[in-house]
mmCIF file of C-alpha atoms in Angstrom:
data_model
loop_
_atom_site.group_PDB
_atom_site.id
_atom_site.type_symbol
_atom_site.label_atom_id
_atom_site.label_comp_id
_atom_site.label_asym_id
_atom_site.label_seq_id
_atom_site.Cartn_x
_atom_site.Cartn_y
_atom_site.Cartn_z
ATOM 1 C CA UNK A 1 0.000 0.000 0.000
ATOM 2 C CA UNK A 2 3.052 2.260 0.144
ATOM 3 C CA UNK A 3 5.427 2.162 -2.821
ATOM 4 C CA UNK A 4 8.926 3.476 -3.486
ATOM 5 C CA UNK A 5 8.915 6.554 -5.716
ATOM 6 C CA UNK A 6 12.634 6.369 -6.393
ATOM 7 C CA UNK A 7 15.896 6.065 -4.526
ATOM 8 C CA UNK A 8 15.999 9.785 -3.794
ATOM 9 C CA UNK A 9 12.557 10.217 -2.214
ATOM 10 C CA UNK A 10 12.127 6.828 -0.550
ATOM 11 C CA UNK A 11 8.727 5.733 0.810
ATOM 12 C CA UNK A 12 6.059 8.454 0.640
ATOM 13 C CA UNK A 13 4.082 9.364 3.724
ATOM 14 C CA UNK A 14 0.412 8.538 3.140
ATOM 15 C CA UNK A 15 -2.739 9.017 5.168
ATOM 16 C CA UNK A 16 -4.018 5.866 6.881
ATOM 17 C CA UNK A 17 -6.963 5.357 4.514
ATOM 18 C CA UNK A 18 -4.828 5.554 1.359
ATOM 19 C CA UNK A 19 -2.034 3.435 2.811
ATOM 20 C CA UNK A 20 -4.392 0.595 3.755
ATOM 21 C CA UNK A 21 -6.883 0.656 0.873
ATOM 22 C CA UNK A 22 -5.300 -2.438 -0.724
ATOM 23 C CA UNK A 23 -4.900 -4.354 2.548
ATOM 24 C CA UNK A 24 -7.260 -7.234 3.308
ATOM 25 C CA UNK A 25 -5.347 -7.848 6.565
ATOM 26 C CA UNK A 26 -2.877 -5.649 8.406
ATOM 27 C CA UNK A 27 -0.184 -6.493 10.961
ATOM 28 C CA UNK A 28 0.816 -3.499 13.076
ATOM 29 C CA UNK A 29 4.142 -3.469 14.916
ATOM 30 C CA UNK A 30 4.659 -0.934 17.686
ATOM 31 C CA UNK A 31 8.331 -0.238 18.283
ATOM 32 C CA UNK A 32 10.598 2.302 19.901
ATOM 33 C CA UNK A 33 14.253 2.467 20.868
ATOM 34 C CA UNK A 34 14.557 2.453 24.653
ATOM 35 C CA UNK A 35 18.111 3.307 25.656
ATOM 36 C CA UNK A 36 18.916 4.740 22.196
ATOM 37 C CA UNK A 37 20.828 1.617 21.202
ATOM 38 C CA UNK A 38 21.848 0.782 17.639
ATOM 39 C CA UNK A 39 18.626 -1.119 17.122
ATOM 40 C CA UNK A 40 17.662 -3.162 14.080
ATOM 41 C CA UNK A 41 14.341 -4.735 13.087
ATOM 42 C CA UNK A 42 14.243 -8.039 11.188
ATOM 43 C CA UNK A 43 11.135 -9.327 9.400
ATOM 44 C CA UNK A 44 11.532 -13.022 8.644
ATOM 45 C CA UNK A 45 9.207 -15.280 6.674
ATOM 46 C CA UNK A 46 7.854 -18.075 8.887
ATOM 47 C CA UNK A 47 4.629 -19.202 10.534
ATOM 48 C CA UNK A 48 2.583 -16.150 11.577
ATOM 49 C CA UNK A 49 3.704 -14.819 14.981
ATOM 50 C CA UNK A 50 2.218 -12.098 17.125
ATOM 51 C CA UNK A 51 5.167 -11.770 19.472
ATOM 52 C CA UNK A 52 8.445 -9.970 18.933
ATOM 53 C CA UNK A 53 11.672 -11.681 19.988
ATOM 54 C CA UNK A 54 14.276 -9.327 21.430
ATOM 55 C CA UNK A 55 18.007 -9.941 21.043
ATOM 56 C CA UNK A 56 20.727 -7.838 22.664
ATOM 57 C CA UNK A 57 24.515 -7.857 22.971
ATOM 58 C CA UNK A 58 24.524 -8.542 26.707
ATOM 59 C CA UNK A 59 25.496 -11.168 29.237
ATOM 60 C CA UNK A 60 22.188 -12.207 30.817
ATOM 61 C CA UNK A 61 23.919 -14.290 33.523
ATOM 62 C CA UNK A 62 25.776 -11.243 34.864
ATOM 63 C CA UNK A 63 22.976 -8.803 33.849
ATOM 64 C CA UNK A 64 25.388 -6.554 31.977
ATOM 65 C CA UNK A 65 24.563 -3.419 29.979
ATOM 66 C CA UNK A 66 24.884 -3.551 26.199
ATOM 67 C CA UNK A 67 28.407 -4.448 25.089
ATOM 68 C CA UNK A 68 29.076 -4.274 21.308
ATOM 69 C CA UNK A 69 31.828 -6.893 21.742
ATOM 70 C CA UNK A 70 29.348 -9.572 22.858
ATOM 71 C CA UNK A 71 27.218 -11.732 20.519
ATOM 72 C CA UNK A 72 23.496 -11.132 20.243
ATOM 73 C CA UNK A 73 21.531 -13.138 22.815
ATOM 74 C CA UNK A 74 17.804 -13.743 23.242
ATOM 75 C CA UNK A 75 16.534 -11.696 26.195
ATOM 76 C CA UNK A 76 13.288 -10.883 27.962
ATOM 77 C CA UNK A 77 11.331 -8.040 26.384
ATOM 78 C CA UNK A 78 11.774 -6.241 29.694
ATOM 79 C CA UNK A 79 15.583 -6.328 29.613
ATOM 80 C CA UNK A 80 16.788 -2.712 29.700
ATOM 81 C CA UNK A 81 19.904 -1.538 27.876
ATOM 82 C CA UNK A 82 21.527 -0.601 31.193
ATOM 83 C CA UNK A 83 21.386 -4.264 32.257
ATOM 84 C CA UNK A 84 18.286 -4.514 34.438
ATOM 85 C CA UNK A 85 15.739 -7.285 33.823
ATOM 86 C CA UNK A 86 12.244 -5.997 34.624
ATOM 87 C CA UNK A 87 10.417 -9.281 33.973
ATOM 88 C CA UNK A 88 11.511 -12.435 35.748
ATOM 89 C CA UNK A 89 9.820 -15.621 36.885
ATOM 90 C CA UNK A 90 8.671 -15.850 40.520
ATOM 91 C CA UNK A 91 10.706 -18.253 42.695
ATOM 92 C CA UNK A 92 8.787 -21.322 43.854
ATOM 93 C CA UNK A 93 11.207 -22.351 46.624
ATOM 94 C CA UNK A 94 11.691 -20.888 50.092
ATOM 95 C CA UNK A 95 9.394 -20.318 53.058
ATOM 96 C CA UNK A 96 8.061 -17.014 51.701
ATOM 97 C CA UNK A 97 7.921 -18.064 48.054
ATOM 98 C CA UNK A 98 5.585 -15.812 46.006
ATOM 99 C CA UNK A 99 4.273 -18.927 44.267
ATOM 100 C CA UNK A 100 3.346 -20.659 47.520
ATOM 101 C CA UNK A 101 1.755 -17.481 48.918
ATOM 102 C CA UNK A 102 -0.190 -17.219 45.676
ATOM 103 C CA UNK A 103 -1.416 -20.817 45.952
ATOM 104 C CA UNK A 104 -2.547 -20.230 49.536
ATOM 105 C CA UNK A 105 -4.481 -17.113 48.542
ATOM 106 C CA UNK A 106 -6.116 -18.953 45.636
ATOM 107 C CA UNK A 107 -7.278 -21.761 47.941
ATOM 108 C CA UNK A 108 -9.022 -19.194 50.123
ATOM 109 C CA UNK A 109 -10.507 -17.482 47.072
ATOM 110 C CA UNK A 110 -11.962 -20.655 45.551
ATOM 111 C CA UNK A 111 -13.228 -21.953 48.894
ATOM 112 C CA UNK A 112 -15.269 -18.800 49.463
ATOM 113 C CA UNK A 113 -16.158 -17.620 45.951
ATOM 114 C CA UNK A 114 -19.760 -18.840 45.874
ATOM 115 C CA UNK A 115 -20.628 -17.327 49.246
ATOM 116 C CA UNK A 116 -18.923 -14.011 48.358
ATOM 117 C CA UNK A 117 -20.827 -13.707 45.071
ATOM 118 C CA UNK A 118 -24.053 -14.634 46.857
ATOM 119 C CA UNK A 119 -23.483 -11.872 49.413
ATOM 120 C CA UNK A 120 -22.454 -9.326 46.794
ATOM 121 C CA UNK A 121 -25.250 -9.817 44.293
ATOM 122 C CA UNK A 122 -28.034 -8.013 46.232
ATOM 123 C CA UNK A 123 -25.616 -5.218 47.169
ATOM 124 C CA UNK A 124 -24.656 -4.640 43.538
ATOM 125 C CA UNK A 125 -28.299 -4.738 42.460
ATOM 126 C CA UNK A 126 -28.961 -1.906 44.903
ATOM 127 C CA UNK A 127 -25.841 0.142 44.188
ATOM 128 C CA UNK A 128 -25.361 -0.112 40.407
ATOM 129 C CA UNK A 129 -26.522 2.785 38.248
ATOM 130 C CA UNK A 130 -29.227 2.487 35.614
ATOM 131 C CA UNK A 131 -26.371 1.950 33.132
ATOM 132 C CA UNK A 132 -25.377 -1.226 35.019
ATOM 133 C CA UNK A 133 -22.178 0.380 36.319
ATOM 134 C CA UNK A 134 -20.692 0.505 39.792
ATOM 135 C CA UNK A 135 -17.807 2.674 41.017
ATOM 136 C CA UNK A 136 -15.360 0.495 42.956
ATOM 137 C CA UNK A 137 -12.753 1.541 45.517
ATOM 138 C CA UNK A 138 -10.732 -0.456 48.019
ATOM 139 C CA UNK A 139 -9.005 0.936 51.076
ATOM 140 C CA UNK A 140 -7.444 0.094 54.422
ATOM 141 C CA UNK A 141 -7.269 2.214 57.563
ATOM 142 C CA UNK A 142 -3.822 3.515 56.665
ATOM 143 C CA UNK A 143 -5.212 5.208 53.542
ATOM 144 C CA UNK A 144 -8.620 6.093 55.022
ATOM 145 C CA UNK A 145 -7.986 9.859 55.049
ATOM 146 C CA UNK A 146 -7.846 9.761 51.250
ATOM 147 C CA UNK A 147 -11.173 7.907 51.135
ATOM 148 C CA UNK A 148 -12.703 10.566 53.387
ATOM 149 C CA UNK A 149 -11.290 13.281 51.137
ATOM 150 C CA UNK A 150 -12.776 11.679 48.037
ATOM 151 C CA UNK A 151 -16.227 11.457 49.620
ATOM 152 C CA UNK A 152 -16.110 14.991 51.032
ATOM 153 C CA UNK A 153 -14.819 16.543 47.810
ATOM 154 C CA UNK A 154 -17.485 14.757 45.733
ATOM 155 C CA UNK A 155 -20.289 15.829 48.050
ATOM 156 C CA UNK A 156 -18.919 19.377 48.121
ATOM 157 C CA UNK A 157 -19.490 19.483 44.366
ATOM 158 C CA UNK A 158 -22.921 17.885 44.593
ATOM 159 C CA UNK A 159 -22.159 14.437 43.156
ATOM 160 C CA UNK A 160 -24.383 11.478 44.002
ATOM 161 C CA UNK A 161 -22.248 8.666 45.424
ATOM 162 C CA UNK A 162 -25.064 6.139 45.510
ATOM 163 C CA UNK A 163 -23.329 4.000 42.866
ATOM 164 C CA UNK A 164 -20.045 3.773 44.840
ATOM 165 C CA UNK A 165 -19.098 0.511 46.531
ATOM 166 C CA UNK A 166 -16.083 0.359 48.851
ATOM 167 C CA UNK A 167 -14.223 -2.896 49.536
ATOM 168 C CA UNK A 168 -12.565 -2.203 52.915
ATOM 169 C CA UNK A 169 -9.802 -4.525 54.027
ATOM 170 C CA UNK A 170 -10.489 -3.999 57.737
ATOM 171 C CA UNK A 171 -13.491 -3.337 59.989
ATOM 172 C CA UNK A 172 -12.334 0.172 60.951
ATOM 173 C CA UNK A 173 -12.421 1.289 57.315
ATOM 174 C CA UNK A 174 -15.791 -0.422 56.799
ATOM 175 C CA UNK A 175 -17.311 1.561 59.682
ATOM 176 C CA UNK A 176 -15.726 4.785 58.460
ATOM 177 C CA UNK A 177 -16.955 4.323 54.871
ATOM 178 C CA UNK A 178 -20.480 3.522 56.041
ATOM 179 C CA UNK A 179 -20.356 6.556 58.312
ATOM 180 C CA UNK A 180 -19.682 8.606 55.176
ATOM 181 C CA UNK A 181 -22.833 7.159 53.620
ATOM 182 C CA UNK A 182 -20.974 4.820 51.244
ATOM 183 C CA UNK A 183 -22.014 1.243 50.515
ATOM 184 C CA UNK A 184 -19.430 -1.371 51.528
ATOM 185 C CA UNK A 185 -18.667 -5.054 51.235
ATOM 186 C CA UNK A 186 -16.112 -6.544 53.616
ATOM 187 C CA UNK A 187 -14.630 -9.728 52.148
ATOM 188 C CA UNK A 188 -13.281 -10.937 55.457
ATOM 189 C CA UNK A 189 -11.959 -14.297 54.262
ATOM 190 C CA UNK A 190 -9.845 -12.880 51.431
ATOM 191 C CA UNK A 191 -9.126 -9.306 52.572
ATOM 192 C CA UNK A 192 -9.198 -9.710 56.339
ATOM 193 C CA UNK A 193 -5.572 -10.932 56.485
ATOM 194 C CA UNK A 194 -4.361 -7.864 54.546
ATOM 195 C CA UNK A 195 -2.462 -5.147 56.479
ATOM 196 C CA UNK A 196 -4.340 -2.145 57.875
ATOM 197 C CA UNK A 197 -1.295 0.150 57.819
ATOM 198 C CA UNK A 198 -0.439 2.535 55.007
ATOM 199 C CA UNK A 199 2.275 1.847 52.452
ATOM 200 C CA UNK A 200 5.411 3.836 53.273
ATOM 201 C CA UNK A 201 6.629 3.686 49.684
ATOM 202 C CA UNK A 202 5.727 2.287 46.278
ATOM 203 C CA UNK A 203 6.263 -1.479 46.180
ATOM 204 C CA UNK A 204 6.665 -2.137 49.921
ATOM 205 C CA UNK A 205 4.949 -5.134 51.552
ATOM 206 C CA UNK A 206 1.784 -3.211 52.469
ATOM 207 C CA UNK A 207 1.583 -1.787 48.965
ATOM 208 C CA UNK A 208 1.895 -5.243 47.393
ATOM 209 C CA UNK A 209 -0.646 -6.771 49.771
ATOM 210 C CA UNK A 210 -3.287 -4.185 48.864
ATOM 211 C CA UNK A 211 -2.742 -4.898 45.165
ATOM 212 C CA UNK A 212 -4.453 -8.257 45.749
ATOM 213 C CA UNK A 213 -7.529 -6.424 47.014
ATOM 214 C CA UNK A 214 -7.500 -4.343 43.812
ATOM 215 C CA UNK A 215 -7.732 -7.530 41.763
ATOM 216 C CA UNK A 216 -10.623 -9.069 43.687
ATOM 217 C CA UNK A 217 -12.799 -5.987 44.017
ATOM 218 C CA UNK A 218 -12.926 -5.583 40.225
ATOM 219 C CA UNK A 219 -13.214 -9.285 39.390
ATOM 220 C CA UNK A 220 -16.267 -9.909 41.611
ATOM 221 C CA UNK A 221 -18.616 -7.361 39.955
ATOM 222 C CA UNK A 222 -17.434 -8.398 36.484
ATOM 223 C CA UNK A 223 -18.277 -12.021 37.276
ATOM 224 C CA UNK A 224 -21.800 -10.893 38.219
ATOM 225 C CA UNK A 225 -22.189 -8.950 34.962
ATOM 226 C CA UNK A 226 -21.639 -5.365 36.147
ATOM 227 C CA UNK A 227 -19.496 -2.768 34.398
ATOM 228 C CA UNK A 228 -16.876 -1.271 36.698
ATOM 229 C CA UNK A 229 -15.270 2.118 37.097
ATOM 230 C CA UNK A 230 -12.329 1.377 39.368
ATOM 231 C CA UNK A 231 -10.441 4.180 41.043
ATOM 232 C CA UNK A 232 -7.839 4.636 43.736
ATOM 233 C CA UNK A 233 -8.803 6.703 46.760
ATOM 234 C CA UNK A 234 -6.301 9.482 45.901
ATOM 235 C CA UNK A 235 -8.703 10.931 43.326
ATOM 236 C CA UNK A 236 -11.048 13.917 43.338
ATOM 237 C CA UNK A 237 -13.928 14.384 40.916
ATOM 238 C CA UNK A 238 -14.225 17.725 39.152
ATOM 239 C CA UNK A 239 -17.042 16.468 36.898
ATOM 240 C CA UNK A 240 -18.903 13.166 37.025
ATOM 241 C CA UNK A 241 -16.667 10.745 35.039
ATOM 242 C CA UNK A 242 -19.672 8.562 34.232
ATOM 243 C CA UNK A 243 -20.813 11.249 31.798
ATOM 244 C CA UNK A 244 -17.671 10.610 29.766
ATOM 245 C CA UNK A 245 -17.788 6.813 29.755
ATOM 246 C CA UNK A 246 -21.530 6.707 29.013
ATOM 247 C CA UNK A 247 -21.471 9.293 26.222
ATOM 248 C CA UNK A 248 -23.422 7.666 23.383
ATOM 249 C CA UNK A 249 -21.959 10.095 20.837
ATOM 250 C CA UNK A 250 -18.403 8.834 21.381
ATOM 251 C CA UNK A 251 -16.778 5.677 20.008
ATOM 252 C CA UNK A 252 -15.842 4.361 23.456
ATOM 253 C CA UNK A 253 -18.411 1.575 23.315
ATOM 254 C CA UNK A 254 -16.080 -0.435 21.050
ATOM 255 C CA UNK A 255 -13.500 -0.774 23.849
ATOM 256 C CA UNK A 256 -13.614 -3.345 26.638
ATOM 257 C CA UNK A 257 -11.241 -1.480 28.955
ATOM 258 C CA UNK A 258 -10.407 2.228 29.060
ATOM 259 C CA UNK A 259 -7.470 3.484 31.137
ATOM 260 C CA UNK A 260 -6.092 6.782 32.311
ATOM 261 C CA UNK A 261 -2.615 7.342 30.854
ATOM 262 C CA UNK A 262 0.119 6.841 33.447
ATOM 263 C CA UNK A 263 2.739 9.014 31.761
ATOM 264 C CA UNK A 264 5.656 6.665 32.424
ATOM 265 C CA UNK A 265 7.794 5.625 29.460
ATOM 266 C CA UNK A 266 9.451 2.787 31.364
ATOM 267 C CA UNK A 267 9.750 -0.531 29.538
ATOM 268 C CA UNK A 268 7.953 -2.034 32.564
ATOM 269 C CA UNK A 269 4.731 -0.397 31.408
ATOM 270 C CA UNK A 270 5.113 -0.921 27.663
ATOM 271 C CA UNK A 271 3.235 -0.998 25.391
ATOM 272 C CA UNK A 272 0.302 0.865 26.976
ATOM 273 C CA UNK A 273 1.509 2.931 29.965
ATOM 274 C CA UNK A 274 -1.944 2.329 31.442
ATOM 275 C CA UNK A 275 -2.606 3.649 34.942
ATOM 276 C CA UNK A 276 -4.118 0.880 37.066
ATOM 277 C CA UNK A 277 -5.568 3.416 39.521
ATOM 278 C CA UNK A 278 -8.342 4.712 37.249
ATOM 279 C CA UNK A 279 -10.030 2.680 34.538
ATOM 280 C CA UNK A 280 -13.413 1.601 33.160
ATOM 281 C CA UNK A 281 -14.251 -2.035 32.335
ATOM 282 C CA UNK A 282 -17.248 -3.406 30.436
ATOM 283 C CA UNK A 283 -18.454 -6.753 31.727
ATOM 284 C CA UNK A 284 -18.105 -9.360 28.982
ATOM 285 C CA UNK A 285 -16.288 -12.640 28.497
ATOM 286 C CA UNK A 286 -13.068 -10.892 27.413
ATOM 287 C CA UNK A 287 -12.846 -8.590 30.429
ATOM 288 C CA UNK A 288 -13.948 -11.310 32.834
ATOM 289 C CA UNK A 289 -11.149 -13.566 31.635
ATOM 290 C CA UNK A 290 -8.649 -10.692 31.708
ATOM 291 C CA UNK A 291 -9.192 -10.144 35.421
ATOM 292 C CA UNK A 292 -9.435 -13.863 36.120
ATOM 293 C CA UNK A 293 -6.000 -14.138 34.503
ATOM 294 C CA UNK A 294 -4.758 -11.249 36.633
ATOM 295 C CA UNK A 295 -5.858 -13.158 39.730
ATOM 296 C CA UNK A 296 -4.043 -16.258 38.462
ATOM 297 C CA UNK A 297 -0.874 -14.141 38.086
ATOM 298 C CA UNK A 298 -0.873 -12.677 41.588
ATOM 299 C CA UNK A 299 2.472 -14.398 42.228
ATOM 300 C CA UNK A 300 3.924 -12.016 39.639
ATOM 301 C CA UNK A 301 2.365 -9.060 41.462
ATOM 302 C CA UNK A 302 4.264 -10.128 44.579
ATOM 303 C CA UNK A 303 7.484 -10.721 42.630
ATOM 304 C CA UNK A 304 7.425 -7.570 40.505
ATOM 305 C CA UNK A 305 6.115 -5.284 43.290
ATOM 306 C CA UNK A 306 3.458 -4.024 40.895
ATOM 307 C CA UNK A 307 -0.157 -4.800 40.037
ATOM 308 C CA UNK A 308 0.115 -2.277 37.191
ATOM 309 C CA UNK A 309 3.079 -3.961 35.530
ATOM 310 C CA UNK A 310 1.379 -7.366 35.447
ATOM 311 C CA UNK A 311 -1.935 -5.973 34.236
ATOM 312 C CA UNK A 312 -0.309 -4.153 31.306
ATOM 313 C CA UNK A 313 1.430 -7.312 30.100
ATOM 314 C CA UNK A 314 -1.902 -9.140 30.236
ATOM 315 C CA UNK A 315 -3.567 -6.302 28.329
ATOM 316 C CA UNK A 316 -1.034 -6.762 25.540
ATOM 317 C CA UNK A 317 -1.425 -10.536 25.481
ATOM 318 C CA UNK A 318 -5.238 -10.558 25.658
ATOM 319 C CA UNK A 319 -5.521 -7.855 23.016
ATOM 320 C CA UNK A 320 -3.502 -10.059 20.658
ATOM 321 C CA UNK A 321 -4.973 -13.416 21.676
ATOM 322 C CA UNK A 322 -8.664 -12.603 22.241
ATOM 323 C CA UNK A 323 -9.148 -9.253 20.523
ATOM 324 C CA UNK A 324 -9.596 -7.403 23.825
ATOM 325 C CA UNK A 325 -10.383 -3.776 23.006
ATOM 326 C CA UNK A 326 -7.913 -1.615 24.943
ATOM 327 C CA UNK A 327 -8.030 2.180 25.043
ATOM 328 C CA UNK A 328 -5.552 4.380 26.923
ATOM 329 C CA UNK A 329 -6.664 7.996 27.063
ATOM 330 C CA UNK A 330 -4.158 10.411 25.560
ATOM 331 C CA UNK A 331 -1.602 11.924 27.881
ATOM 332 C CA UNK A 332 -2.228 15.326 26.336
ATOM 333 C CA UNK A 333 -5.921 15.376 27.221
ATOM 334 C CA UNK A 334 -7.125 17.780 29.901
ATOM 335 C CA UNK A 335 -9.880 15.425 30.982
ATOM 336 C CA UNK A 336 -8.043 12.875 33.150
ATOM 337 C CA UNK A 337 -4.801 14.360 34.536
ATOM 338 C CA UNK A 338 -2.650 12.834 37.233
ATOM 339 C CA UNK A 339 0.777 12.835 38.805
ATOM 340 C CA UNK A 340 2.560 13.198 35.468
ATOM 341 C CA UNK A 341 0.759 16.478 34.873
ATOM 342 C CA UNK A 342 1.412 17.638 38.430
ATOM 343 C CA UNK A 343 5.163 17.065 38.212
ATOM 344 C CA UNK A 344 5.867 17.578 34.503
ATOM 345 C CA UNK A 345 3.290 19.949 32.987
ATOM 346 C CA UNK A 346 3.464 23.344 34.680
ATOM 347 C CA UNK A 347 1.368 25.160 32.068
ATOM 348 C CA UNK A 348 -1.494 22.686 32.467
ATOM 349 C CA UNK A 349 -1.374 22.899 36.256
ATOM 350 C CA UNK A 350 -1.619 26.686 36.174
ATOM 351 C CA UNK A 351 -4.740 26.403 34.032
ATOM 352 C CA UNK A 352 -6.140 23.634 36.240
ATOM 353 C CA UNK A 353 -5.807 25.686 39.423
ATOM 354 C CA UNK A 354 -7.612 28.567 37.703
ATOM 355 C CA UNK A 355 -10.355 26.094 36.633
ATOM 356 C CA UNK A 356 -9.676 26.805 32.970
ATOM 357 C CA UNK A 357 -9.462 23.133 31.918
ATOM 358 C CA UNK A 358 -12.068 20.605 30.781
ATOM 359 C CA UNK A 359 -11.267 18.119 33.561
ATOM 360 C CA UNK A 360 -13.300 15.238 34.985
ATOM 361 C CA UNK A 361 -10.982 13.926 37.698
ATOM 362 C CA UNK A 362 -7.555 14.546 39.164
ATOM 363 C CA UNK A 363 -5.508 11.535 40.248
ATOM 364 C CA UNK A 364 -2.657 12.249 42.653
ATOM 365 C CA UNK A 365 -0.490 9.421 41.342
ATOM 366 C CA UNK A 366 3.301 9.477 41.026
ATOM 367 C CA UNK A 367 3.750 9.981 44.765
ATOM 368 C CA UNK A 368 5.826 7.981 47.219
ATOM 369 C CA UNK A 369 3.304 7.701 50.046
ATOM 370 C CA UNK A 370 0.153 9.068 51.670
ATOM 371 C CA UNK A 371 1.920 12.018 53.291
ATOM 372 C CA UNK A 372 2.996 13.336 49.889
ATOM 373 C CA UNK A 373 -0.508 12.861 48.505
ATOM 374 C CA UNK A 374 -1.985 14.932 51.330
ATOM 375 C CA UNK A 375 0.617 17.652 50.836
ATOM 376 C CA UNK A 376 0.095 17.883 47.067
ATOM 377 C CA UNK A 377 -3.717 17.811 47.314
ATOM 378 C CA UNK A 378 -3.531 20.665 49.836
ATOM 379 C CA UNK A 379 -1.370 22.624 47.407
ATOM 380 C CA UNK A 380 -4.057 22.146 44.750
ATOM 381 C CA UNK A 381 -6.811 23.293 47.079
ATOM 382 C CA UNK A 382 -8.358 19.828 46.849
ATOM 383 C CA UNK A 383 -8.020 18.700 50.456
ATOM 384 C CA UNK A 384 -11.312 18.665 52.386
ATOM 385 C CA UNK A 385 -10.439 16.787 55.592
ATOM 386 C CA UNK A 386 -9.740 18.526 58.878
ATOM 387 C CA UNK A 387 -6.384 17.672 60.467
ATOM 388 C CA UNK A 388 -8.047 16.253 63.564
ATOM 389 C CA UNK A 389 -9.898 13.710 61.372
ATOM 390 C CA UNK A 390 -6.868 12.285 59.529
ATOM 391 C CA UNK A 391 -6.254 8.650 60.457
ATOM 392 C CA UNK A 392 -9.154 8.579 62.923
ATOM 393 C CA UNK A 393 -11.820 5.886 63.213
ATOM 394 C CA UNK A 394 -15.521 6.387 62.695
ATOM 395 C CA UNK A 395 -16.027 6.453 66.475
ATOM 396 C CA UNK A 396 -13.539 9.309 66.795
ATOM 397 C CA UNK A 397 -15.037 11.369 63.960
ATOM 398 C CA UNK A 398 -18.770 10.718 63.844
#
């Protein structure tokens, strides 16, 4: 569909319609050059493949950076040019093996699944909007101040939170959420053993433990046929995001999952850079199996210190294997900003503070811990919780 003019002008640049008008099928390869290496691309005739093999001049045993003197060697697609492997198999040996912890968690999940779904079904029937959608959050006591801030900020702007369902991981957070007028479901068997303390940094043991709750609280409603808007608690609504996802005039209905853009260009989050703290999922067999697969890969979440990293790799695989429709909202949009905008886009932030942007939500991502989130939200004028209420139980506040 694109032809050489001559040796001087090379391949002409065509619009997408003209370039593909003679194509009955089209294979699209997304590629970049992380690390600015001398990178080549080889297209070889063989059986059809939908994976790209990566070869680098490195020593994978010693995890070396690129060395032009070495022969090319097959590497993981997450091997960075500086010598760090971002994707590696979880160890199955040892007392605290991620694989064995994963098996134990799965036993608990399967043993209690029927009773959990039975308990949840009437709650979801009551909470879900007329569009069959429920807004899902999960939280422990350590992050409860952010949950309170979300509820207070939303009510300050007049939003109805009747379609919000909180999955607390401890009884204190359950009581606090219900005291705020939010519906809750406490999955004691699966989430009760999770820590109640806040994560001190990205990837620490409390952070990783709560990632398991993020998997379950989305999977359950999908299994019962409900669409899900999942969000972290470090979010404030400027406009009702449901208006965007339920806009009949847009083409969003063709996508199974729609994510906020994370902003990171790390190979860990390639190829989508999807933010796992704000996304919309339509309940169908493709999305249900996506999140079932995420549950089955929770040993990787423990090993890689990241729910986001595992989910993005599954997005890529399921898009190729099952035709999962994946949409990541453009980083340049004003509608769904987050930590990338806060730290990297000064001109946008000036407009945002003056309320000169067309923004639905603000997600205070890209922060090390809760203390930084509170500080940055205060700087934005988006903190609505009194100091004496931070970290307090429902008994202390209400």
